[in-house]
Short mmCIF file of C-alpha atoms in Angstrom, two decimals:
data_model
loop_
_atom_site.label_atom_id
_atom_site.label_comp_id
_atom_site.label_asym_id
_atom_site.label_seq_id
_atom_site.Cartn_x
_atom_site.Cartn_y
_atom_site.Cartn_z
CA UNK A 1 204.18 60.58 111.42
CA UNK A 2 207.04 60.81 109.05
CA UNK A 3 207.80 64.30 107.66
CA UNK A 4 210.31 64.58 105.33
CA UNK A 5 212.73 66.53 107.15
CA UNK A 6 212.85 62.66 109.00
CA UNK A 7 212.95 61.12 106.22
CA UNK A 8 215.77 63.99 104.05
CA UNK A 9 218.68 62.11 106.19
CA UNK A 10 218.39 58.99 104.20
CA UNK A 11 217.69 60.50 100.81
CA UNK A 12 220.83 62.71 100.83
CA UNK A 13 222.53 60.23 102.44
CA UNK A 14 224.81 62.11 105.04
CA UNK A 15 222.30 65.24 105.88
CA UNK A 16 221.73 64.79 109.63
CA UNK A 17 225.15 64.83 110.27
CA UNK A 18 225.39 68.27 110.33
CA UNK A 19 221.84 68.78 111.22
CA UNK A 20 222.23 69.95 114.44
CA UNK A 21 224.66 72.51 115.97
CA UNK A 22 228.27 71.70 115.93
CA UNK A 23 229.49 71.75 119.86
CA UNK A 24 233.07 72.80 117.78
CA UNK A 25 234.25 73.65 114.08
CA UNK A 26 236.39 71.04 113.57
CA UNK A 27 239.08 70.60 110.88
CA UNK A 28 238.00 69.62 107.85
CA UNK A 29 239.89 66.56 106.32
CA UNK A 30 240.70 66.68 102.73
CA UNK A 31 238.11 65.39 99.95
CA UNK A 32 240.05 62.99 98.29
CA UNK A 33 239.60 62.37 94.42
CA UNK A 34 238.05 60.25 92.63
CA UNK A 35 239.71 56.85 92.39
CA UNK A 36 241.32 56.35 89.62
CA UNK A 37 239.66 54.68 86.66
CA UNK A 38 236.39 54.90 88.13
CA UNK A 39 233.98 56.33 85.94
CA UNK A 40 230.37 57.68 87.19
CA UNK A 41 227.26 56.56 85.00
CA UNK A 42 226.72 59.04 82.31
CA UNK A 43 222.92 58.84 82.45
CA UNK A 44 221.47 56.05 84.92
CA UNK A 45 217.73 55.94 87.28
CA UNK A 46 217.81 54.38 90.54
CA UNK A 47 214.67 53.61 91.85
CA UNK A 48 214.33 52.63 95.78
CA UNK A 49 211.19 51.37 97.81
CA UNK A 50 210.67 53.09 101.45
CA UNK A 51 210.19 51.52 104.33
CA UNK A 52 209.57 52.58 107.90
CA UNK A 53 209.46 50.51 110.63
CA UNK A 54 207.49 47.21 108.83
CA UNK A 55 204.82 49.44 106.33
CA UNK A 56 205.60 50.40 103.13
CA UNK A 57 206.35 55.04 102.95
CA UNK A 58 207.27 55.57 100.22
CA UNK A 59 209.53 55.69 96.77
CA UNK A 60 212.65 57.39 96.43
CA UNK A 61 213.84 57.87 92.68
CA UNK A 62 217.69 58.93 92.03
CA UNK A 63 218.98 60.38 88.75
CA UNK A 64 222.11 60.53 87.19
CA UNK A 65 223.19 62.73 84.57
CA UNK A 66 226.78 64.05 83.34
CA UNK A 67 226.97 67.34 82.13
CA UNK A 68 230.14 68.62 81.07
CA UNK A 69 232.94 68.12 83.68
CA UNK A 70 229.05 68.34 86.69
CA UNK A 71 227.16 65.34 87.56
CA UNK A 72 224.40 66.10 88.41
CA UNK A 73 221.69 64.33 90.89
CA UNK A 74 218.47 64.32 90.52
CA UNK A 75 215.43 63.26 93.50
CA UNK A 76 212.54 62.45 93.89
CA UNK A 77 210.57 61.02 97.04
CA UNK A 78 206.88 61.05 97.72
CA UNK A 79 205.05 59.92 100.23
CA UNK A 80 202.47 56.71 99.43
CA UNK A 81 199.50 54.33 101.49
CA UNK A 82 198.20 54.42 104.68
CA UNK A 83 201.54 57.68 105.07
CA UNK A 84 200.21 59.38 102.31
CA UNK A 85 196.75 59.33 104.04
CA UNK A 86 198.69 60.60 107.20
CA UNK A 87 200.92 63.41 105.82
CA UNK A 88 201.29 64.13 101.84
CA UNK A 89 205.50 64.64 100.88
CA UNK A 90 206.54 65.18 98.11
CA UNK A 91 209.67 66.57 97.33
CA UNK A 92 212.82 67.29 95.28
CA UNK A 93 216.72 66.98 95.58
CA UNK A 94 219.34 68.46 92.87
CA UNK A 95 222.78 68.53 93.91
CA UNK A 96 226.13 69.08 90.87
CA UNK A 97 229.71 67.88 91.70
CA UNK A 98 232.45 68.16 89.13
CA UNK A 99 233.33 64.46 88.40
CA UNK A 100 237.45 64.77 87.75
CA UNK A 101 238.13 66.56 91.58
CA UNK A 102 234.48 65.23 93.75
CA UNK A 103 233.91 68.81 94.57
CA UNK A 104 230.72 69.76 95.07
CA UNK A 105 228.93 72.77 93.00
CA UNK A 106 225.22 73.12 94.66
CA UNK A 107 223.09 71.83 96.28
CA UNK A 108 218.83 72.42 96.20
CA UNK A 109 215.53 71.01 97.69
CA UNK A 110 212.03 72.34 96.96
CA UNK A 111 209.80 70.81 99.49
CA UNK A 112 206.01 70.05 99.98
CA UNK A 113 205.30 68.58 103.27
CA UNK A 114 200.94 69.50 104.10
CA UNK A 115 201.29 72.80 104.34
CA UNK A 116 204.82 73.29 104.31
CA UNK A 117 206.33 74.87 101.39
CA UNK A 118 209.97 75.65 100.88
CA UNK A 119 211.91 76.19 98.36
CA UNK A 120 216.22 76.75 99.00
CA UNK A 121 219.63 77.00 97.36
CA UNK A 122 222.65 76.45 97.33
CA UNK A 123 226.17 77.48 96.44
CA UNK A 124 229.26 76.93 96.81
CA UNK A 125 232.31 79.44 95.65
CA UNK A 126 235.62 78.36 95.59
CA UNK A 127 237.70 80.96 95.43
CA UNK A 128 235.97 83.36 97.45
CA UNK A 129 235.90 79.84 100.03
CA UNK A 130 232.54 80.67 101.20
CA UNK A 131 228.97 78.85 100.37
CA UNK A 132 226.31 80.76 99.86
CA UNK A 133 222.99 79.75 100.73
CA UNK A 134 219.15 80.91 99.88
CA UNK A 135 215.39 79.41 101.37
CA UNK A 136 212.20 81.11 100.77
CA UNK A 137 209.08 79.40 103.09
CA UNK A 138 206.48 79.95 99.84
CA UNK A 139 203.40 79.83 102.58
CA UNK A 140 205.17 83.11 105.05
CA UNK A 141 206.85 84.12 101.25
CA UNK A 142 209.38 85.07 104.03
CA UNK A 143 212.98 85.02 102.33
CA UNK A 144 216.39 84.51 104.89
CA UNK A 145 220.39 84.59 103.15
CA UNK A 146 222.91 82.94 104.92
CA UNK A 147 226.66 82.58 104.32
CA UNK A 148 229.57 81.01 106.20
CA UNK A 149 232.84 79.89 105.10
CA UNK A 150 234.07 76.76 103.49
CA UNK A 151 237.08 74.61 103.10
CA UNK A 152 239.16 74.45 99.34
CA UNK A 153 236.64 71.54 98.05
CA UNK A 154 233.52 70.08 99.97
CA UNK A 155 230.63 67.11 99.28
CA UNK A 156 227.32 67.79 100.30
CA UNK A 157 224.69 65.89 101.53
CA UNK A 158 223.27 64.74 98.15
CA UNK A 159 226.29 64.36 96.38
CA UNK A 160 228.27 62.45 98.99
CA UNK A 161 226.05 59.41 98.34
CA UNK A 162 227.31 58.87 94.63
CA UNK A 163 230.37 60.72 95.10
CA UNK A 164 231.49 58.20 98.19
CA UNK A 165 231.20 55.00 95.43
CA UNK A 166 234.68 56.47 94.24
CA UNK A 167 236.68 55.13 96.72
CA UNK A 168 238.23 52.32 97.49
CA UNK A 169 236.11 49.91 99.55
CA UNK A 170 238.88 47.51 101.75
CA UNK A 171 237.01 46.26 104.49
CA UNK A 172 237.96 47.37 107.34
CA UNK A 173 239.45 51.05 106.54
CA UNK A 174 237.67 53.75 105.90
CA UNK A 175 238.25 57.49 104.50
CA UNK A 176 237.29 60.64 105.84
CA UNK A 177 235.30 63.79 103.50
CA UNK A 178 234.37 67.59 104.46
CA UNK A 179 230.43 67.75 104.36
CA UNK A 180 228.58 70.60 103.48
CA UNK A 181 225.53 71.12 104.86
CA UNK A 182 223.63 73.50 107.83
CA UNK A 183 226.24 76.09 107.04
CA UNK A 184 228.86 73.97 108.04
CA UNK A 185 231.26 71.60 107.05
CA UNK A 186 231.64 69.05 109.44
CA UNK A 187 234.08 65.61 108.79
CA UNK A 188 232.32 62.75 108.23
CA UNK A 189 234.26 59.15 108.40
CA UNK A 190 233.41 56.77 105.60
CA UNK A 191 233.68 53.31 107.44
CA UNK A 192 233.41 49.84 105.50
CA UNK A 193 232.22 47.54 107.90
CA UNK A 194 231.85 43.86 105.69
CA UNK A 195 230.75 42.25 103.26
CA UNK A 196 227.15 40.83 102.99
CA UNK A 197 224.50 39.51 100.52
CA UNK A 198 222.04 41.29 100.29
CA UNK A 199 218.50 40.47 98.93
CA UNK A 200 216.36 43.18 97.41
CA UNK A 201 213.47 43.50 94.77
CA UNK A 202 215.93 44.24 91.80
CA UNK A 203 218.09 41.63 92.69
CA UNK A 204 220.13 39.58 95.19
CA UNK A 205 224.11 42.05 95.38
CA UNK A 206 226.87 40.38 96.87
CA UNK A 207 228.24 43.98 98.84
CA UNK A 208 230.23 45.28 100.81
CA UNK A 209 228.42 47.90 103.58
CA UNK A 210 229.68 51.37 105.34
CA UNK A 211 228.82 53.46 107.87
CA UNK A 212 228.83 57.33 107.98
CA UNK A 213 230.22 58.09 111.23
CA UNK A 214 231.07 61.31 113.09
CA UNK A 215 231.52 63.37 115.81
CA UNK A 216 228.96 66.57 115.53
CA UNK A 217 225.52 66.55 114.51
CA UNK A 218 222.02 65.96 115.02
CA UNK A 219 222.74 62.17 114.57
CA UNK A 220 225.10 61.95 117.58
CA UNK A 221 224.17 59.22 120.12
CA UNK A 222 221.19 59.18 118.09
CA UNK A 223 221.58 56.27 116.09
CA UNK A 224 223.03 54.37 113.37
CA UNK A 225 222.94 55.36 109.38
CA UNK A 226 224.25 52.12 107.09
CA UNK A 227 224.75 52.09 102.65
CA UNK A 228 225.27 48.51 101.08
CA UNK A 229 227.72 49.64 98.34
CA UNK A 230 228.04 46.26 95.55
CA UNK A 231 231.19 44.73 96.11
CA UNK A 232 232.36 45.80 92.09
CA UNK A 233 233.85 48.21 90.08
CA UNK A 234 230.54 50.00 90.27
CA UNK A 235 229.20 51.00 93.96
CA UNK A 236 226.53 51.30 93.12
CA UNK A 237 224.16 51.81 96.78
CA UNK A 238 221.65 48.94 96.76
CA UNK A 239 220.30 49.24 100.23
CA UNK A 240 220.63 52.64 102.11
CA UNK A 241 219.39 52.09 106.41
CA UNK A 242 218.89 54.63 108.54
CA UNK A 243 217.73 53.83 112.77
CA UNK A 244 217.09 56.30 114.93
CA UNK A 245 215.25 56.54 118.41
CA UNK A 246 211.49 57.13 116.23
CA UNK A 247 212.25 54.59 114.29
CA UNK A 248 214.31 52.35 111.57
CA UNK A 249 213.84 53.96 107.41
CA UNK A 250 215.00 51.07 104.69
CA UNK A 251 215.57 51.76 100.99
CA UNK A 252 215.67 48.57 98.95
CA UNK A 253 216.26 49.21 95.80
CA UNK A 254 213.30 48.37 93.34
CA UNK A 255 215.11 48.81 89.88
CA UNK A 256 218.31 50.17 87.61
CA UNK A 257 217.39 52.62 84.64
CA UNK A 258 220.43 53.49 82.17
CA UNK A 259 218.32 56.73 81.03
#
């Protein structure tokens, strides 16, 4: 059975690295600003087909849109086919980050997973160096509020996919980002492993393969995640894959729309 809390790590790109209590709070690296000359898309929709092992499992759409200095990212994720009959998932995610610095502004999610329905809002206040989260269970009507300390600039688990595209990607090199999720901040290393030709329903692309790694979190010693970005100035994420003990999930780009 596939639940979106299992799909979410790949949906959000890096979310699982902070999904479990860390063994220790590590010093947070500085978030490198976007590379000079890089431009985030003013408006773009990326559509993906999602496979679990060898089975079609869902469809996901990422919509990016400029809002002043903010880059807004919205995601819709829905199960399809046999998976939809077993356990229906209809989830929505939103994030926003500053185009000039990469610093995240907010992250929210609305989850409908079978009978489970949860809404969550996460906001970053850099003047107070605090993250504030409000989560409501729409079934039980229970709401909880949390806050935690954050460094001067962080990325979130959804923004990180597209913020990373603004960084130079040289094979054999890596860069670190402070990822804020689950009310803690974890250093994540983005390793640029190699070049690879990738075939997707949207076409064939020359790509660079990037593997995010962390020394703490739920994915430690349990699996891997990779993102294939186009080997050009766009760094378009055309494929994403998570390999965990319960199976492999792959996102393949099906279309790109400038709307």
